């Protein structure tokens, strides 16, 4: 949560929570949900209905967070959070902090990872490593332990959901598969309660409280509190006094009703988890332990669903809200030259197919999802027309064989090809992805050595081009 006041006054974190109700047009929250998203996406449209600030379209097709005091990009809002964390660390350590290990959801796409790196730069930090959150949790779990186990990390936080299946043995953390949903989290559970309360109030009083930003956030605050209490009790009272023309909200919500409201979310998360196990080439019985990460996993119904699906209760050996930060600290310490923390070998994977558009509107993967990173792959293509002088390389990520169904990452044109009959001029397309999940694409005509390349950033912005760029 970030609040921007007049004359550049900035507040970050829990101190801003009350401002969501009292000053919602200056308070940005859940920005991770629109970070790296295209303005026209369904995710941004859904977020707009749930927040107190306006979301506008940026010149590059991305998003702008419009607060009453100023307008910022999601990257700039995120930079405020990182800058505050940097200042807190410097105060605690008594010296400057310039490097950082930053954790991100494993299912963050390329644009979201790029935006995170950019936010770190704005905050004055050099990001030594973007570490996937389930991987960080596994690092904390396995720290200074001599164990050989197959783990499933179930990470359901406030805004995103990730599952990673990994093998931990002798200090080697090998991610076997990753799946997730970067638009499923505790926020969605809260909003189901908001809708339930708002609809009951509308039936009684003819007013939809969700149409007013301040009333919406009062509902949201009460819903989140009720959800948390239902993890420890069977029924709660939701009371919001004088919310509309002297009328108050006064409802009783029990645990069974909450489960009914969110059962589809629980089922969705379990389906993703079981698919991740299958992607790893395993059965649910092959999982030695399920590690829960994120505050939403405290919900009893989620723990019960996991117990049923995997035939065992999830581990209680880690703190769901702290384990990711602990894992990031472990990894950061292992990077220091004089550290006594034994270095761990991390073999992570890319969560998406990465490839290009080909003829007939089809998508051709070049790097398959769940490939260990860093990695590189190449594929040779031929011109589709006689005497074709140029080719357009359109880069996407996704799982559909139809190109238009997948997410656009960038494109460039390679011109000056050797004139020849159809299918005779060859172009080799090379993909390279680094340990942070960042992608570089190049194309070369083997017969002449002519080359063009891009480093893919947000919404088709490119850097380092050696050919003409569309």
Tab-separated table of N, CA and C in Angstrom, residues 381-460:
chain	number	residue	atom	x	y	z
A	381	UNK	N	13.923	-21.320	-39.723
A	381	UNK	CA	12.701	-21.117	-40.498
A	381	UNK	C	13.066	-20.710	-41.920
A	382	UNK	N	12.113	-20.865	-42.842
A	382	UNK	CA	12.323	-20.498	-44.242
A	382	UNK	C	11.321	-19.427	-44.646
A	383	UNK	N	11.691	-18.623	-45.635
A	383	UNK	CA	10.795	-17.576	-46.120
A	383	UNK	C	9.553	-18.194	-46.756
A	384	UNK	N	8.421	-17.526	-46.582
A	384	UNK	CA	7.142	-18.057	-47.060
A	384	UNK	C	6.828	-17.631	-48.486
A	385	UNK	N	7.571	-16.603	-49.010
A	385	UNK	CA	7.294	-16.083	-50.350
A	385	UNK	C	8.580	-16.023	-51.162
A	386	UNK	N	8.426	-16.047	-52.477
A	386	UNK	CA	9.587	-15.909	-53.356
A	386	UNK	C	10.166	-14.503	-53.261
A	387	UNK	N	11.492	-14.405	-53.275
A	387	UNK	CA	12.220	-13.124	-53.244
A	387	UNK	C	11.823	-12.260	-52.046
A	388	UNK	N	11.509	-12.902	-50.950
A	388	UNK	CA	11.121	-12.174	-49.737
A	388	UNK	C	12.339	-11.450	-49.171
A	389	UNK	N	12.226	-10.128	-49.024
A	389	UNK	CA	13.378	-9.317	-48.605
A	389	UNK	C	13.470	-9.147	-47.096
A	390	UNK	N	12.401	-9.421	-46.365
A	390	UNK	CA	12.438	-9.214	-44.920
A	390	UNK	C	11.478	-10.176	-44.236
A	391	UNK	N	11.709	-10.383	-42.952
A	391	UNK	CA	10.805	-11.172	-42.141
A	391	UNK	C	10.519	-10.406	-40.843
A	392	UNK	N	9.310	-10.549	-40.343
A	392	UNK	CA	8.947	-9.949	-39.065
A	392	UNK	C	8.953	-11.044	-38.005
A	393	UNK	N	9.751	-10.850	-36.983
A	393	UNK	CA	9.840	-11.804	-35.882
A	393	UNK	C	8.961	-11.278	-34.748
A	394	UNK	N	7.841	-11.945	-34.491
A	394	UNK	CA	6.931	-11.556	-33.416
A	394	UNK	C	7.064	-12.566	-32.285
A	395	UNK	N	7.462	-12.085	-31.120
A	395	UNK	CA	7.785	-12.935	-29.972
A	395	UNK	C	6.596	-12.969	-29.023
A	396	UNK	N	6.225	-14.174	-28.579
A	396	UNK	CA	5.103	-14.334	-27.650
A	396	UNK	C	5.431	-15.382	-26.598
A	397	UNK	N	4.604	-15.376	-25.530
A	397	UNK	CA	4.669	-16.431	-24.530
A	397	UNK	C	3.259	-16.932	-24.272
A	398	UNK	N	3.119	-18.224	-24.022
A	398	UNK	CA	1.804	-18.792	-23.778
A	398	UNK	C	1.784	-20.261	-24.107
A	399	UNK	N	0.601	-20.843	-24.034
A	399	UNK	CA	0.469	-22.290	-24.233
A	399	UNK	C	-0.420	-22.660	-25.408
A	400	UNK	N	-1.041	-21.661	-26.051
A	400	UNK	CA	-1.941	-21.954	-27.168
A	400	UNK	C	-1.157	-22.095	-28.461
A	401	UNK	N	-1.646	-22.943	-29.323
A	401	UNK	CA	-1.012	-23.082	-30.641
A	401	UNK	C	-1.430	-21.941	-31.577
A	402	UNK	N	-2.514	-21.241	-31.218
A	402	UNK	CA	-2.919	-20.068	-31.986
A	402	UNK	C	-2.145	-18.855	-31.459
A	403	UNK	N	-1.439	-18.173	-32.341
A	403	UNK	CA	-0.561	-17.075	-31.916
A	403	UNK	C	-1.323	-15.979	-31.183
A	404	UNK	N	-2.488	-15.615	-31.693
A	404	UNK	CA	-3.221	-14.482	-31.133
A	404	UNK	C	-3.712	-14.735	-29.706
A	405	UNK	N	-3.751	-16.003	-29.282
A	405	UNK	CA	-4.186	-16.325	-27.928
A	405	UNK	C	-3.084	-16.112	-26.897
A	406	UNK	N	-1.860	-15.945	-27.349
A	406	UNK	CA	-0.714	-15.834	-26.454
A	406	UNK	C	-0.308	-14.385	-26.256
A	407	UNK	N	0.483	-14.145	-25.225
A	407	UNK	CA	0.846	-12.777	-24.862
A	407	UNK	C	1.968	-12.250	-25.747
A	408	UNK	N	1.737	-11.087	-26.329
A	408	UNK	CA	2.734	-10.420	-27.174
A	408	UNK	C	3.858	-9.862	-26.299
A	409	UNK	N	5.104	-10.160	-26.654
A	409	UNK	CA	6.254	-9.652	-25.915
A	409	UNK	C	7.036	-8.600	-26.679
A	410	UNK	N	7.119	-8.727	-27.992
A	410	UNK	CA	7.891	-7.772	-28.777
A	410	UNK	C	8.016	-8.257	-30.205
A	411	UNK	N	8.530	-7.404	-31.071
A	411	UNK	CA	8.740	-7.812	-32.457
A	411	UNK	C	9.815	-6.956	-33.097
A	412	UNK	N	10.432	-7.498	-34.122
A	412	UNK	CA	11.401	-6.732	-34.887
A	412	UNK	C	11.416	-7.267	-36.315
A	413	UNK	N	11.920	-6.441	-37.230
A	413	UNK	CA	11.981	-6.812	-38.643
A	413	UNK	C	13.437	-7.045	-39.027
A	414	UNK	N	13.690	-8.157	-39.673
A	414	UNK	CA	15.008	-8.438	-40.230
A	414	UNK	C	14.914	-8.250	-41.733
A	415	UNK	N	15.611	-7.243	-42.242
A	415	UNK	CA	15.522	-6.902	-43.665
A	415	UNK	C	16.832	-7.227	-44.383
A	416	UNK	N	16.804	-7.060	-45.714
A	416	UNK	CA	17.998	-7.301	-46.513
A	416	UNK	C	18.318	-8.766	-46.723
A	417	UNK	N	17.281	-9.619	-46.712
A	417	UNK	CA	17.518	-11.040	-46.917
A	417	UNK	C	17.909	-11.323	-48.374
A	418	UNK	N	18.593	-12.419	-48.588
A	418	UNK	CA	19.021	-12.807	-49.929
A	418	UNK	C	17.803	-13.215	-50.763
A	419	UNK	N	17.585	-12.583	-51.964
A	419	UNK	CA	16.450	-12.959	-52.808
A	419	UNK	C	16.586	-14.408	-53.276
A	420	UNK	N	15.511	-15.169	-53.184
A	420	UNK	CA	15.549	-16.578	-53.573
A	420	UNK	C	14.127	-17.089	-53.680
A	421	UNK	N	13.937	-18.236	-54.335
A	421	UNK	CA	12.589	-18.822	-54.385
A	421	UNK	C	12.064	-19.117	-52.985
A	422	UNK	N	10.766	-19.260	-52.913
A	422	UNK	CA	10.099	-19.562	-51.643
A	422	UNK	C	10.753	-20.772	-50.962
A	423	UNK	N	10.928	-20.667	-49.642
A	423	UNK	CA	11.450	-21.710	-48.770
A	423	UNK	C	12.961	-21.932	-48.894
A	424	UNK	N	13.645	-21.147	-49.722
A	424	UNK	CA	15.082	-21.383	-49.880
A	424	UNK	C	15.934	-20.502	-48.979
A	425	UNK	N	15.475	-19.286	-48.699
A	425	UNK	CA	16.218	-18.425	-47.776
A	425	UNK	C	15.895	-18.838	-46.347
A	426	UNK	N	16.934	-19.131	-45.599
A	426	UNK	CA	16.763	-19.626	-44.234
A	426	UNK	C	17.088	-18.531	-43.215
A	427	UNK	N	16.325	-18.515	-42.109
A	427	UNK	CA	16.572	-17.603	-40.991
A	427	UNK	C	16.593	-18.426	-39.710
A	428	UNK	N	17.669	-18.306	-38.964
A	428	UNK	CA	17.782	-19.014	-37.688
A	428	UNK	C	17.393	-18.071	-36.554
A	429	UNK	N	16.408	-18.460	-35.764
A	429	UNK	CA	15.944	-17.645	-34.643
A	429	UNK	C	16.470	-18.257	-33.346
A	430	UNK	N	17.133	-17.420	-32.539
A	430	UNK	CA	17.757	-17.884	-31.302
A	430	UNK	C	17.104	-17.213	-30.097
A	431	UNK	N	16.758	-18.001	-29.097
A	431	UNK	CA	16.221	-17.498	-27.834
A	431	UNK	C	17.235	-17.783	-26.729
A	432	UNK	N	17.464	-16.781	-25.883
A	432	UNK	CA	18.296	-16.958	-24.693
A	432	UNK	C	17.548	-16.384	-23.495
A	433	UNK	N	17.438	-17.161	-22.412
A	433	UNK	CA	16.755	-16.692	-21.219
A	433	UNK	C	17.699	-16.858	-20.034
A	434	UNK	N	17.828	-15.791	-19.213
A	434	UNK	CA	18.801	-15.802	-18.126
A	434	UNK	C	18.176	-16.281	-16.813
A	435	UNK	N	18.953	-16.241	-15.730
A	435	UNK	CA	18.494	-16.765	-14.445
A	435	UNK	C	17.353	-15.963	-13.861
A	436	UNK	N	17.170	-14.716	-14.325
A	436	UNK	CA	16.056	-13.888	-13.866
A	436	UNK	C	14.804	-14.071	-14.716
A	437	UNK	N	14.890	-14.933	-15.731
A	437	UNK	CA	13.749	-15.146	-16.612
A	437	UNK	C	13.634	-14.106	-17.711
A	438	UNK	N	14.682	-13.310	-17.933
A	438	UNK	CA	14.658	-12.273	-18.957
A	438	UNK	C	15.118	-12.859	-20.297
A	439	UNK	N	14.449	-12.424	-21.347
A	439	UNK	CA	14.600	-13.046	-22.662
A	439	UNK	C	15.305	-12.139	-23.664
A	440	UNK	N	16.214	-12.723	-24.431
A	440	UNK	CA	16.868	-12.044	-25.551
A	440	UNK	C	16.650	-12.902	-26.794
A	441	UNK	N	16.241	-12.260	-27.872
A	441	UNK	CA	15.929	-12.962	-29.118
A	441	UNK	C	16.788	-12.395	-30.239
A	442	UNK	N	17.369	-13.261	-31.036
A	442	UNK	CA	18.145	-12.816	-32.191
A	442	UNK	C	17.780	-13.669	-33.399
A	443	UNK	N	18.014	-13.105	-34.560
A	443	UNK	CA	17.768	-13.828	-35.813
A	443	UNK	C	18.960	-13.610	-36.726
A	444	UNK	N	19.364	-14.632	-37.449
A	444	UNK	CA	20.515	-14.537	-38.336
A	444	UNK	C	20.218	-15.317	-39.617
A	445	UNK	N	20.667	-14.777	-40.733
A	445	UNK	CA	20.613	-15.516	-41.995
A	445	UNK	C	21.926	-16.287	-42.120
A	446	UNK	N	21.925	-17.597	-41.948
A	446	UNK	CA	23.170	-18.358	-41.922
A	446	UNK	C	24.039	-18.163	-43.160
A	447	UNK	N	23.402	-17.945	-44.325
A	447	UNK	CA	24.182	-17.839	-45.561
A	447	UNK	C	25.025	-16.574	-45.605
A	448	UNK	N	24.582	-15.506	-44.951
A	448	UNK	CA	25.294	-14.229	-45.040
A	448	UNK	C	25.829	-13.751	-43.694
A	449	UNK	N	25.292	-14.288	-42.597
A	449	UNK	CA	25.702	-13.824	-41.273
A	449	UNK	C	24.994	-12.561	-40.826
A	450	UNK	N	24.082	-12.047	-41.638
A	450	UNK	CA	23.344	-10.846	-41.257
A	450	UNK	C	22.473	-11.160	-40.055
A	451	UNK	N	22.432	-10.221	-39.078
A	451	UNK	CA	21.783	-10.507	-37.817
A	451	UNK	C	20.964	-9.328	-37.316
A	452	UNK	N	19.911	-9.624	-36.563
A	452	UNK	CA	19.132	-8.618	-35.838
A	452	UNK	C	18.753	-9.226	-34.497
A	453	UNK	N	18.594	-8.386	-33.474
A	453	UNK	CA	18.264	-8.926	-32.161
A	453	UNK	C	17.520	-7.898	-31.327
A	454	UNK	N	16.814	-8.388	-30.303
A	454	UNK	CA	16.173	-7.513	-29.330
A	454	UNK	C	16.319	-8.117	-27.939
A	455	UNK	N	16.272	-7.253	-26.937
A	455	UNK	CA	16.038	-7.667	-25.560
A	455	UNK	C	14.605	-7.276	-25.257
A	456	UNK	N	13.773	-8.252	-24.967
A	456	UNK	CA	12.348	-7.999	-24.843
A	456	UNK	C	12.056	-7.297	-23.528
A	457	UNK	N	11.275	-6.221	-23.588
A	457	UNK	CA	10.851	-5.495	-22.399
A	457	UNK	C	9.331	-5.457	-22.370
A	458	UNK	N	8.766	-4.371	-21.900
A	458	UNK	CA	7.305	-4.300	-21.747
A	458	UNK	C	6.617	-3.884	-23.040
A	459	UNK	N	5.552	-4.599	-23.393
A	459	UNK	CA	4.652	-4.201	-24.480
A	459	UNK	C	5.379	-3.872	-25.774
A	460	UNK	N	6.382	-4.699	-26.127
A	460	UNK	CA	7.022	-4.536	-27.413
A	460	UNK	C	8.127	-3.515	-27.441
